[in-house]
Amino acid sequence: MNNPIPYGRQNITEEDISAVIDTLKSDYLTQGPKVAEFEKNFAQYVGSEYAVAVANGTAALHLCALSLGVEKGDKVITTPITFAASANCVKYAGGEVVFADIDPETYLIDIENVRKLLQESPEGTYKGIIPVDFAGRSVDMEALQKLAKEYNLWIIEDACHAPGGFFLDKQNNNQICGNGKYADLAIFSFHPVKHIASGEGGMITTDDEELYQKLLQLRTHGIVKEKSLYKNSVDLAGGKDNSYPLWYMEMQELGFNYRITDFQAALGNSQLQRADEGLVERRRIAQNYYNFFKDKAYVKGQSGVVKGHAYHLYILEVSDRLGLYNFLRENKIYAQIHYIPCHLMPYYRQFGWKEGDFPNAEKYYRHCISLPMYPTLKEEEQEYVIEKINSYYAAK
Ligand SMILES: *Cc1c(COP(=O)(O)O)cnc(C)c1O
């Protein structure tokens, strides 16, 4: 193998390139028709009422936290095994992050640990929860929603790893991540390692119209351009005869510029057309890994074959992880580690989190390694990866 094999990579086709070029030649560079089209198609793809495209997944999380009214001192629960942005959005809004340990089988936040946290605290202690469909495996959102309702919590589902992923509800129906039925808001990222790439980009999906309107406003500086919502008088606005001037607008809240450009939306939209094909490939690759590693003594756990899993990542838990990681690098296979537990990051340690707080997450971190997983990974490349891993342990 001459080409380096990363753990994840984008796939840009000629169609994608034409879509971007067409937009560059159009009248809109930002916030034009492609953004609206991308939003409409994405909402349809996951089955939600509304979608709001934004600059990136982190901006999406930030706007979610703000639109749900997170403020100073509000406590929000999330998992330590995630990209830091899932937790950081609470801090941006002045809230406090409380972690709950993962389930060692699924690597997802353990709903029973969340329940314990809620039971042990006075009512109203927690405002919300941010579950993460880690690696592409959906959280059991039905069970989580039931718990959240009992304790009056909102839910932001971080579905960055799981566009097109789903869980099976009690009636055995597929419930697609971010379909608006279980979480107040769900977010996605279009960073190049994710399923759908737009360079930088993000999306928020929801069924809640009020939150939708708030998100639109916060995405563009908190500005409102709708007569019926104006707070200032016509006179103050510089109009007359009960009519606001055409230039008039109001900044009603402290918002941001979190817009996505129209050419990024064109790319995302073009990629979205192939999202299902990509999922088929990811599931095929996962099945191959699973088949090969299922009986190997050096494997302590793996992502496995799970219905609805979107396989952003395929994870093995192995002995001598550091040795394997370095050996693979020597062979130009760039496996990755997802994730260093959030609570052990120096930034979070300053709030008192420490080693030993979440034994499942910490044990998982000692052994996990994410193998190359992307739709264009060739069969012989996957075989090469498997062969190298196997030979590393055979030689020991
Ligand atoms: C990628 C990612 C984010 C952040 O998305 P960006 O677009 O990179 O800002 C948030 N949460 C998870 C779980 C992610 O994987």
CSV table of C-alpha atoms and ligand atoms in Angstrom, one decimal:
chain,number,residue,atom,x,y,z
A,1,MET,CA,0.0,0.0,0.0
A,2,ASN,CA,1.5,3.3,-1.0
A,3,ASN,CA,-1.2,5.7,-0.1
A,4,PRO,CA,-1.6,6.6,3.6
A,5,ILE,CA,-4.9,5.4,5.0
A,6,PRO,CA,-6.5,7.9,7.3
A,7,TYR,CA,-9.3,7.0,9.8
A,8,GLY,CA,-11.8,9.1,7.9
A,9,ARG,CA,-11.9,11.2,4.8
A,10,GLN,CA,-14.2,13.1,2.5
A,11,ASN,CA,-15.3,12.0,-1.0
A,12,ILE,CA,-15.6,14.9,-3.5
A,13,THR,CA,-17.1,14.0,-6.9
A,14,GLU,CA,-17.2,16.0,-10.1
A,15,GLU,CA,-20.9,16.6,-9.4
A,16,ASP,CA,-20.0,18.2,-6.0
A,17,ILE,CA,-17.4,20.4,-7.8
A,18,SER,CA,-19.9,21.5,-10.4
A,19,ALA,CA,-22.5,22.3,-7.7
A,20,VAL,CA,-20.0,24.6,-6.0
A,21,ILE,CA,-18.9,26.3,-9.2
A,22,ASP,CA,-22.5,26.9,-10.3
A,23,THR,CA,-23.1,28.7,-7.0
A,24,LEU,CA,-19.9,30.7,-7.3
A,25,LYS,CA,-21.2,32.0,-10.6
A,26,SER,CA,-24.6,32.9,-9.2
A,27,ASP,CA,-25.8,36.0,-7.5
A,28,TYR,CA,-25.4,34.7,-4.0
A,29,LEU,CA,-22.2,33.8,-2.1
A,30,THR,CA,-23.9,33.6,1.3
A,31,GLN,CA,-27.4,32.9,2.6
A,32,GLY,CA,-28.9,32.3,-0.8
A,33,PRO,CA,-31.2,29.7,-2.4
A,34,LYS,CA,-28.7,26.8,-1.8
A,35,VAL,CA,-28.9,27.3,2.0
A,36,ALA,CA,-32.7,27.1,1.9
A,37,GLU,CA,-32.5,24.0,-0.4
A,38,PHE,CA,-30.0,22.3,1.8
A,39,GLU,CA,-32.2,22.9,4.9
A,40,LYS,CA,-35.3,21.6,3.1
A,41,ASN,CA,-33.5,18.5,1.9
A,42,PHE,CA,-31.8,17.8,5.2
A,43,ALA,CA,-35.0,18.1,7.1
A,44,GLN,CA,-36.6,15.7,4.7
A,45,TYR,CA,-33.7,13.3,5.0
A,46,VAL,CA,-34.0,13.0,8.8
A,47,GLY,CA,-37.7,13.5,8.9
A,48,SER,CA,-37.9,16.7,10.9
A,49,GLU,CA,-40.2,19.7,10.4
A,50,TYR,CA,-37.4,22.3,10.4
A,51,ALA,CA,-33.7,22.6,9.7
A,52,VAL,CA,-31.3,25.5,10.2
A,53,ALA,CA,-27.9,25.5,8.5
A,54,VAL,CA,-25.1,27.1,10.3
A,55,ALA,CA,-21.4,27.7,10.1
A,56,ASN,CA,-20.3,24.5,11.9
A,57,GLY,CA,-21.4,21.9,14.4
A,58,THR,CA,-20.1,23.9,17.3
A,59,ALA,CA,-22.1,26.9,16.3
A,60,ALA,CA,-25.1,24.7,16.1
A,61,LEU,CA,-24.6,23.5,19.6
A,62,HIS,CA,-24.0,27.1,20.8
A,63,LEU,CA,-27.3,28.3,19.2
A,64,CYS,CA,-29.1,25.3,20.7
A,65,ALA,CA,-27.9,26.1,24.2
A,66,LEU,CA,-28.9,29.8,23.8
A,67,SER,CA,-32.3,29.1,22.2
A,68,LEU,CA,-33.1,26.8,25.2
A,69,GLY,CA,-32.2,29.6,27.5
A,70,VAL,CA,-29.1,28.1,29.2
A,71,GLU,CA,-27.8,30.7,31.6
A,72,LYS,CA,-25.4,31.2,34.4
A,73,GLY,CA,-25.4,28.2,36.9
A,74,ASP,CA,-27.7,26.0,34.8
A,75,LYS,CA,-26.6,22.4,35.1
A,76,VAL,CA,-26.6,20.2,32.0
A,77,ILE,CA,-25.7,16.5,31.7
A,78,THR,CA,-23.6,15.0,28.9
A,79,THR,CA,-21.2,12.1,28.3
A,80,PRO,CA,-17.4,12.3,28.8
A,81,ILE,CA,-16.8,10.3,25.6
A,82,THR,CA,-17.5,12.9,23.0
A,83,PHE,CA,-15.8,15.7,21.2
A,84,ALA,CA,-15.4,18.6,23.6
A,85,ALA,CA,-17.9,20.8,21.8
A,86,SER,CA,-20.8,18.8,23.1
A,87,ALA,CA,-20.0,20.0,26.5
A,88,ASN,CA,-18.5,23.4,25.7
A,89,CYS,CA,-21.7,24.8,24.4
A,90,VAL,CA,-23.1,24.7,27.9
A,91,LYS,CA,-20.0,26.7,29.1
A,92,TYR,CA,-20.4,29.3,26.3
A,93,ALA,CA,-23.9,30.0,27.7
A,94,GLY,CA,-22.6,30.3,31.3
A,95,GLY,CA,-23.9,26.9,32.4
A,96,GLU,CA,-22.3,24.0,34.3
A,97,VAL,CA,-21.4,20.7,32.7
A,98,VAL,CA,-22.1,17.5,34.6
A,99,PHE,CA,-20.9,14.3,33.1
A,100,ALA,CA,-22.5,10.8,33.5
A,101,ASP,CA,-20.5,7.7,32.8
A,102,ILE,CA,-21.0,5.6,29.6
A,103,ASP,CA,-22.3,2.1,29.2
A,104,PRO,CA,-19.2,-0.1,28.5
A,105,GLU,CA,-21.1,-2.1,25.8
A,106,THR,CA,-22.5,0.7,23.7
A,107,TYR,CA,-20.0,3.5,24.6
A,108,LEU,CA,-23.1,5.8,24.9
A,109,ILE,CA,-24.2,7.7,28.0
A,110,ASP,CA,-25.7,5.2,30.4
A,111,ILE,CA,-29.3,6.2,30.9
A,112,GLU,CA,-29.3,4.5,34.3
A,113,ASN,CA,-26.4,6.7,35.4
A,114,VAL,CA,-28.4,9.7,34.3
A,115,ARG,CA,-31.4,8.5,36.3
A,116,LYS,CA,-29.2,8.1,39.4
A,117,LEU,CA,-27.9,11.7,39.0
A,118,LEU,CA,-31.5,13.0,38.7
A,119,GLN,CA,-32.8,11.0,41.7
A,120,GLU,CA,-29.9,12.1,43.9
A,121,SER,CA,-30.4,15.8,43.4
A,122,PRO,CA,-33.2,18.2,44.5
A,123,GLU,CA,-35.9,18.6,41.8
A,124,GLY,CA,-35.0,21.3,39.2
A,125,THR,CA,-31.2,20.9,39.7
A,126,TYR,CA,-30.7,20.0,36.0
A,127,LYS,CA,-32.1,21.8,33.0
A,128,GLY,CA,-31.1,19.6,30.2
A,129,ILE,CA,-29.2,16.7,28.7
A,130,ILE,CA,-27.0,16.4,25.7
A,131,PRO,CA,-26.8,12.8,24.5
A,132,VAL,CA,-24.3,12.0,21.8
A,133,ASP,CA,-24.9,9.3,19.1
A,134,PHE,CA,-21.3,8.4,19.5
A,135,ALA,CA,-19.5,6.7,16.6
A,136,GLY,CA,-22.9,6.7,14.8
A,137,ARG,CA,-24.8,4.5,17.2
A,138,SER,CA,-28.1,6.1,18.2
A,139,VAL,CA,-28.9,6.6,21.9
A,140,ASP,CA,-32.2,5.0,22.9
A,141,MET,CA,-33.9,8.3,22.5
A,142,GLU,CA,-37.3,6.9,23.5
A,143,ALA,CA,-36.1,5.8,26.9
A,144,LEU,CA,-34.1,9.0,27.4
A,145,GLN,CA,-37.0,11.2,26.4
A,146,LYS,CA,-39.2,9.4,29.0
A,147,LEU,CA,-36.7,10.1,31.7
A,148,ALA,CA,-36.2,13.7,30.5
A,149,LYS,CA,-39.9,14.3,30.7
A,150,GLU,CA,-40.1,13.0,34.3
A,151,TYR,CA,-37.6,15.5,35.3
A,152,ASN,CA,-38.6,18.3,33.0
A,153,LEU,CA,-35.3,18.4,31.1
A,154,TRP,CA,-34.8,19.5,27.5
A,155,ILE,CA,-32.7,17.4,25.1
A,156,ILE,CA,-30.1,18.5,22.5
A,157,GLU,CA,-29.1,15.4,20.6
A,158,ASP,CA,-25.6,15.6,19.3
A,159,ALA,CA,-26.0,13.5,16.1
A,160,CYS,CA,-22.8,14.7,14.4
A,161,HIS,CA,-21.8,11.0,14.0
A,162,ALA,CA,-25.1,9.7,12.9
A,163,PRO,CA,-26.8,11.3,9.9
A,164,GLY,CA,-29.1,8.6,8.6
A,165,GLY,CA,-28.6,6.5,11.7
A,166,PHE,CA,-31.6,5.3,13.7
A,167,PHE,CA,-32.7,3.3,16.8
A,168,LEU,CA,-35.6,0.9,17.1
A,169,ASP,CA,-38.5,2.2,19.2
A,170,LYS,CA,-40.7,-0.1,21.4
A,171,GLN,CA,-42.9,-0.8,18.4
A,172,ASN,CA,-39.8,-1.8,16.4
A,173,ASN,CA,-40.0,1.3,14.1
A,174,ASN,CA,-36.9,2.9,12.9
A,175,GLN,CA,-36.5,6.3,14.5
A,176,ILE,CA,-34.0,8.4,12.6
A,177,CYS,CA,-31.5,10.5,14.5
A,178,GLY,CA,-32.6,14.1,14.7
A,179,ASN,CA,-36.2,13.4,13.4
A,180,GLY,CA,-37.6,15.9,15.9
A,181,LYS,CA,-39.7,13.4,17.8
A,182,TYR,CA,-37.4,12.7,20.8
A,183,ALA,CA,-35.1,15.6,21.2
A,184,ASP,CA,-36.0,19.3,21.3
A,185,LEU,CA,-33.1,20.0,19.0
A,186,ALA,CA,-30.6,17.8,17.2
A,187,ILE,CA,-27.3,18.9,15.6
A,188,PHE,CA,-25.1,17.7,12.8
A,189,SER,CA,-21.6,18.7,11.5
A,190,PHE,CA,-20.3,18.8,8.0
A,191,HIS,CA,-16.7,18.8,8.8
A,192,PRO,CA,-14.8,16.7,6.2
A,193,VAL,CA,-14.4,13.6,8.4
A,194,LYS,CA,-18.1,13.4,9.0
A,195,HIS,CA,-20.6,11.6,6.6
A,196,ILE,CA,-21.5,14.7,4.6
A,197,ALA,CA,-18.8,17.3,4.0
A,198,SER,CA,-19.3,21.0,3.3
A,199,GLY,CA,-15.9,22.2,4.4
A,200,GLU,CA,-17.2,23.7,7.6
A,201,GLY,CA,-20.9,23.5,8.2
A,202,GLY,CA,-23.5,22.4,10.6
A,203,MET,CA,-27.3,21.8,10.9
A,204,ILE,CA,-29.9,22.0,13.6
A,205,THR,CA,-33.1,20.0,13.2
A,206,THR,CA,-36.3,20.4,15.2
A,207,ASP,CA,-40.1,20.0,15.2
A,208,ASP,CA,-40.5,23.0,17.4
A,209,GLU,CA,-41.5,26.2,15.5
A,210,GLU,CA,-40.8,28.6,18.3
A,211,LEU,CA,-37.2,27.2,18.7
A,212,TYR,CA,-36.9,27.3,14.9
A,213,GLN,CA,-37.7,31.0,14.8
A,214,LYS,CA,-35.3,31.7,17.7
A,215,LEU,CA,-32.5,29.9,15.9
A,216,LEU,CA,-33.0,31.8,12.7
A,217,GLN,CA,-32.8,35.0,14.7
A,218,LEU,CA,-29.7,34.0,16.7
A,219,ARG,CA,-27.9,32.8,13.5
A,220,THR,CA,-28.0,36.4,12.2
A,221,HIS,CA,-27.0,38.8,15.0
A,222,GLY,CA,-30.4,38.5,16.7
A,223,ILE,CA,-31.9,40.6,14.0
A,224,VAL,CA,-35.7,40.5,13.2
A,225,LYS,CA,-37.1,41.7,9.8
A,226,GLU,CA,-40.7,40.9,10.4
A,227,LYS,CA,-43.1,43.9,10.9
A,228,SER,CA,-45.4,42.1,13.3
A,229,LEU,CA,-42.6,41.3,15.7
A,230,TYR,CA,-41.1,44.9,15.9
A,231,LYS,CA,-40.9,46.4,19.4
A,232,ASN,CA,-40.0,49.9,18.5
A,233,SER,CA,-42.7,52.3,17.3
A,234,VAL,CA,-43.1,53.4,13.6
A,235,ASP,CA,-42.1,56.9,14.7
A,236,LEU,CA,-38.9,55.7,16.4
A,237,ALA,CA,-38.1,53.6,13.3
A,238,GLY,CA,-38.3,56.7,11.1
A,239,GLY,CA,-41.5,55.8,9.3
A,240,LYS,CA,-45.0,57.3,9.1
A,241,ASP,CA,-48.6,56.5,8.6
A,242,ASN,CA,-48.3,53.4,10.7
A,243,SER,CA,-45.8,52.0,8.2
A,244,TYR,CA,-42.2,51.0,8.9
A,245,PRO,CA,-39.6,52.1,6.4
A,246,LEU,CA,-38.4,49.3,4.0
A,247,TRP,CA,-34.8,49.4,5.4
A,248,TYR,CA,-36.0,48.9,8.9
A,249,MET,CA,-34.9,45.9,11.1
A,250,GLU,CA,-34.5,45.3,14.7
A,251,MET,CA,-31.7,43.6,16.7
A,252,GLN,CA,-33.8,42.2,19.5
A,253,GLU,CA,-31.3,39.8,21.0
A,254,LEU,CA,-27.5,39.3,21.2
A,255,GLY,CA,-27.0,37.0,18.3
A,256,PHE,CA,-24.1,36.0,16.2
A,257,ASN,CA,-23.0,35.6,12.6
A,258,TYR,CA,-23.2,31.8,12.4
A,259,ARG,CA,-24.3,31.6,8.7
A,260,ILE,CA,-23.1,29.1,6.3
A,261,THR,CA,-22.2,30.3,2.8
A,262,ASP,CA,-24.3,29.4,-0.2
A,263,PHE,CA,-21.4,27.5,-1.9
A,264,GLN,CA,-20.8,25.4,1.2
A,265,ALA,CA,-24.5,24.6,1.2
A,266,ALA,CA,-24.3,23.7,-2.5
A,267,LEU,CA,-21.5,21.2,-1.6
A,268,GLY,CA,-23.4,19.8,1.4
A,269,ASN,CA,-26.6,19.5,-0.6
A,270,SER,CA,-24.8,17.6,-3.4
A,271,GLN,CA,-23.1,15.3,-0.8
A,272,LEU,CA,-26.5,14.7,0.8
A,273,GLN,CA,-27.7,13.1,-2.4
A,274,ARG,CA,-25.1,10.3,-1.8
A,275,ALA,CA,-25.6,10.0,1.9
A,276,ASP,CA,-27.4,6.7,1.7
A,277,GLU,CA,-24.9,5.1,-0.6
A,278,GLY,CA,-22.2,6.1,1.8
A,279,LEU,CA,-24.1,4.5,4.7
A,280,VAL,CA,-24.3,1.2,2.8
A,281,GLU,CA,-20.6,1.2,2.3
A,282,ARG,CA,-19.9,2.1,6.0
A,283,ARG,CA,-22.1,-0.8,7.1
A,284,ARG,CA,-20.4,-3.2,4.7
A,285,ILE,CA,-17.0,-2.1,6.0
A,286,ALA,CA,-18.2,-2.5,9.6
A,287,GLN,CA,-19.5,-6.0,8.9
A,288,ASN,CA,-16.0,-7.0,7.5
A,289,TYR,CA,-14.2,-5.7,10.6
A,290,TYR,CA,-16.7,-7.4,12.9
A,291,ASN,CA,-16.4,-10.7,11.1
A,292,PHE,CA,-12.6,-10.7,11.3
A,293,PHE,CA,-12.2,-9.4,14.8
A,294,LYS,CA,-15.0,-11.2,16.6
A,295,ASP,CA,-12.9,-14.2,17.8
A,296,LYS,CA,-9.5,-12.5,18.3
A,297,ALA,CA,-8.2,-12.7,21.8
A,298,TYR,CA,-6.5,-9.3,21.6
A,299,VAL,CA,-9.8,-7.7,21.0
A,300,LYS,CA,-11.7,-6.8,24.2
A,301,GLY,CA,-14.6,-5.1,22.5
A,302,GLN,CA,-15.7,-3.6,19.2
A,303,SER,CA,-18.4,-1.5,17.6
A,304,GLY,CA,-20.1,-4.7,16.4
A,305,VAL,CA,-22.9,-5.0,14.0
A,306,VAL,CA,-25.9,-3.0,15.3
A,307,LYS,CA,-29.0,-2.2,13.3
A,308,GLY,CA,-29.3,1.5,12.6
A,309,HIS,CA,-25.6,2.2,13.4
A,310,ALA,CA,-24.3,4.9,11.0
A,311,TYR,CA,-20.6,3.9,11.6
A,312,HIS,CA,-18.9,7.3,11.6
A,313,LEU,CA,-16.3,5.3,13.5
A,314,TYR,CA,-15.4,1.6,13.8
A,315,ILE,CA,-13.8,1.1,17.2
A,316,LEU,CA,-11.8,-1.8,18.6
A,317,GLU,CA,-10.8,-2.1,22.2
A,318,VAL,CA,-7.5,-3.8,22.3
A,319,SER,CA,-4.6,-4.7,24.6
A,320,ASP,CA,-1.4,-2.7,24.0
A,321,ARG,CA,-3.2,0.0,22.2
A,322,LEU,CA,-0.2,2.4,22.1
A,323,GLY,CA,1.9,-0.3,20.5
A,324,LEU,CA,-0.7,-1.0,17.9
A,325,TYR,CA,-1.3,2.7,17.1
A,326,ASN,CA,2.4,3.3,16.6
A,327,PHE,CA,2.8,0.1,14.5
A,328,LEU,CA,-0.1,1.2,12.3
A,329,ARG,CA,1.4,4.6,11.8
A,330,GLU,CA,4.7,3.1,10.8
A,331,ASN,CA,2.7,1.3,8.1
A,332,LYS,CA,1.0,4.6,7.1
A,333,ILE,CA,-2.3,3.6,8.6
A,334,TYR,CA,-3.5,6.6,10.6
A,335,ALA,CA,-6.0,5.2,13.1
A,336,GLN,CA,-7.3,7.6,15.7
A,337,ILE,CA,-8.4,7.7,19.3
A,338,HIS,CA,-12.0,8.9,20.1
A,339,TYR,CA,-12.0,10.4,22.6
A,340,ILE,CA,-9.8,11.5,25.4
A,341,PRO,CA,-12.5,11.7,28.1
A,342,CYS,CA,-13.7,15.2,28.3
A,343,HIS,CA,-13.7,15.4,32.1
A,344,LEU,CA,-9.9,14.8,32.1
A,345,MET,CA,-9.2,17.7,29.9
A,346,PRO,CA,-7.3,20.3,32.0
A,347,TYR,CA,-10.1,22.8,31.2
A,348,TYR,CA,-12.7,20.6,32.8
A,349,ARG,CA,-10.4,19.4,35.6
A,350,GLN,CA,-10.4,23.0,37.0
A,351,PHE,CA,-14.1,22.4,37.8
A,352,GLY,CA,-13.2,19.5,40.0
A,353,TRP,CA,-13.5,16.5,37.7
A,354,LYS,CA,-10.8,14.0,38.2
A,355,GLU,CA,-9.4,10.6,37.3
A,356,GLY,CA,-11.7,7.9,38.8
A,357,ASP,CA,-14.9,9.8,38.3
A,358,PHE,CA,-16.0,7.7,35.4
A,359,PRO,CA,-14.4,4.3,35.4
A,360,ASN,CA,-16.2,3.0,32.3
A,361,ALA,CA,-15.2,6.0,30.2
A,362,GLU,CA,-11.6,5.9,31.5
A,363,LYS,CA,-11.2,2.1,30.9
A,364,TYR,CA,-12.7,2.5,27.5
A,365,TYR,CA,-10.2,5.3,26.7
A,366,ARG,CA,-7.2,3.1,27.7
A,367,HIS,CA,-8.1,0.5,25.0
A,368,CYS,CA,-10.0,2.2,22.2
A,369,ILE,CA,-8.8,2.8,18.7
A,370,SER,CA,-10.8,3.9,15.7
A,371,LEU,CA,-10.0,2.0,12.5
A,372,PRO,CA,-10.1,3.5,9.0
A,373,MET,CA,-13.8,4.0,8.1
A,374,TYR,CA,-15.1,5.9,5.1
A,375,PRO,CA,-17.1,4.9,2.0
A,376,THR,CA,-14.2,5.1,-0.4
A,377,LEU,CA,-12.0,2.8,1.6
A,378,LYS,CA,-11.1,0.1,-0.9
A,379,GLU,CA,-11.5,-3.6,-0.2
A,380,GLU,CA,-7.7,-4.2,-0.5
A,381,GLU,CA,-7.0,-1.3,1.8
A,382,GLN,CA,-9.3,-2.7,4.5
A,383,GLU,CA,-7.7,-6.1,4.1
A,384,TYR,CA,-4.3,-4.4,4.5
A,385,VAL,CA,-5.5,-2.7,7.7
A,386,ILE,CA,-6.8,-6.0,9.1
A,387,GLU,CA,-3.7,-7.9,8.1
A,388,LYS,CA,-1.4,-5.4,9.7
A,389,ILE,CA,-3.4,-5.4,13.0
A,390,ASN,CA,-3.4,-9.2,13.0
A,391,SER,CA,0.3,-9.5,12.3
A,392,TYR,CA,1.1,-7.0,15.1
A,393,TYR,CA,-0.5,-9.3,17.7
A,394,ALA,CA,0.8,-12.5,16.0
A,395,ALA,CA,4.3,-11.3,16.4
A,396,LYS,CA,4.0,-10.6,20.1
B,1,LIG,C1,-17.5,17.1,14.9
B,1,LIG,C2,-18.3,17.2,16.1
B,1,LIG,C3,-18.8,18.3,16.7
B,1,LIG,C4,-18.4,19.7,16.2
B,1,LIG,O1,-18.6,19.9,14.9
B,1,LIG,P1,-17.7,21.1,14.1
B,1,LIG,O2,-18.5,21.2,12.8
B,1,LIG,O3,-16.4,20.5,13.9
B,1,LIG,O4,-17.8,22.3,14.9
B,1,LIG,C5,-19.5,18.2,17.8
B,1,LIG,N1,-19.8,17.1,18.4
B,1,LIG,C6,-19.4,15.9,17.9
B,1,LIG,C7,-19.8,14.6,18.5
B,1,LIG,C8,-18.6,15.9,16.7
B,1,LIG,O5,-18.1,14.8,16.2
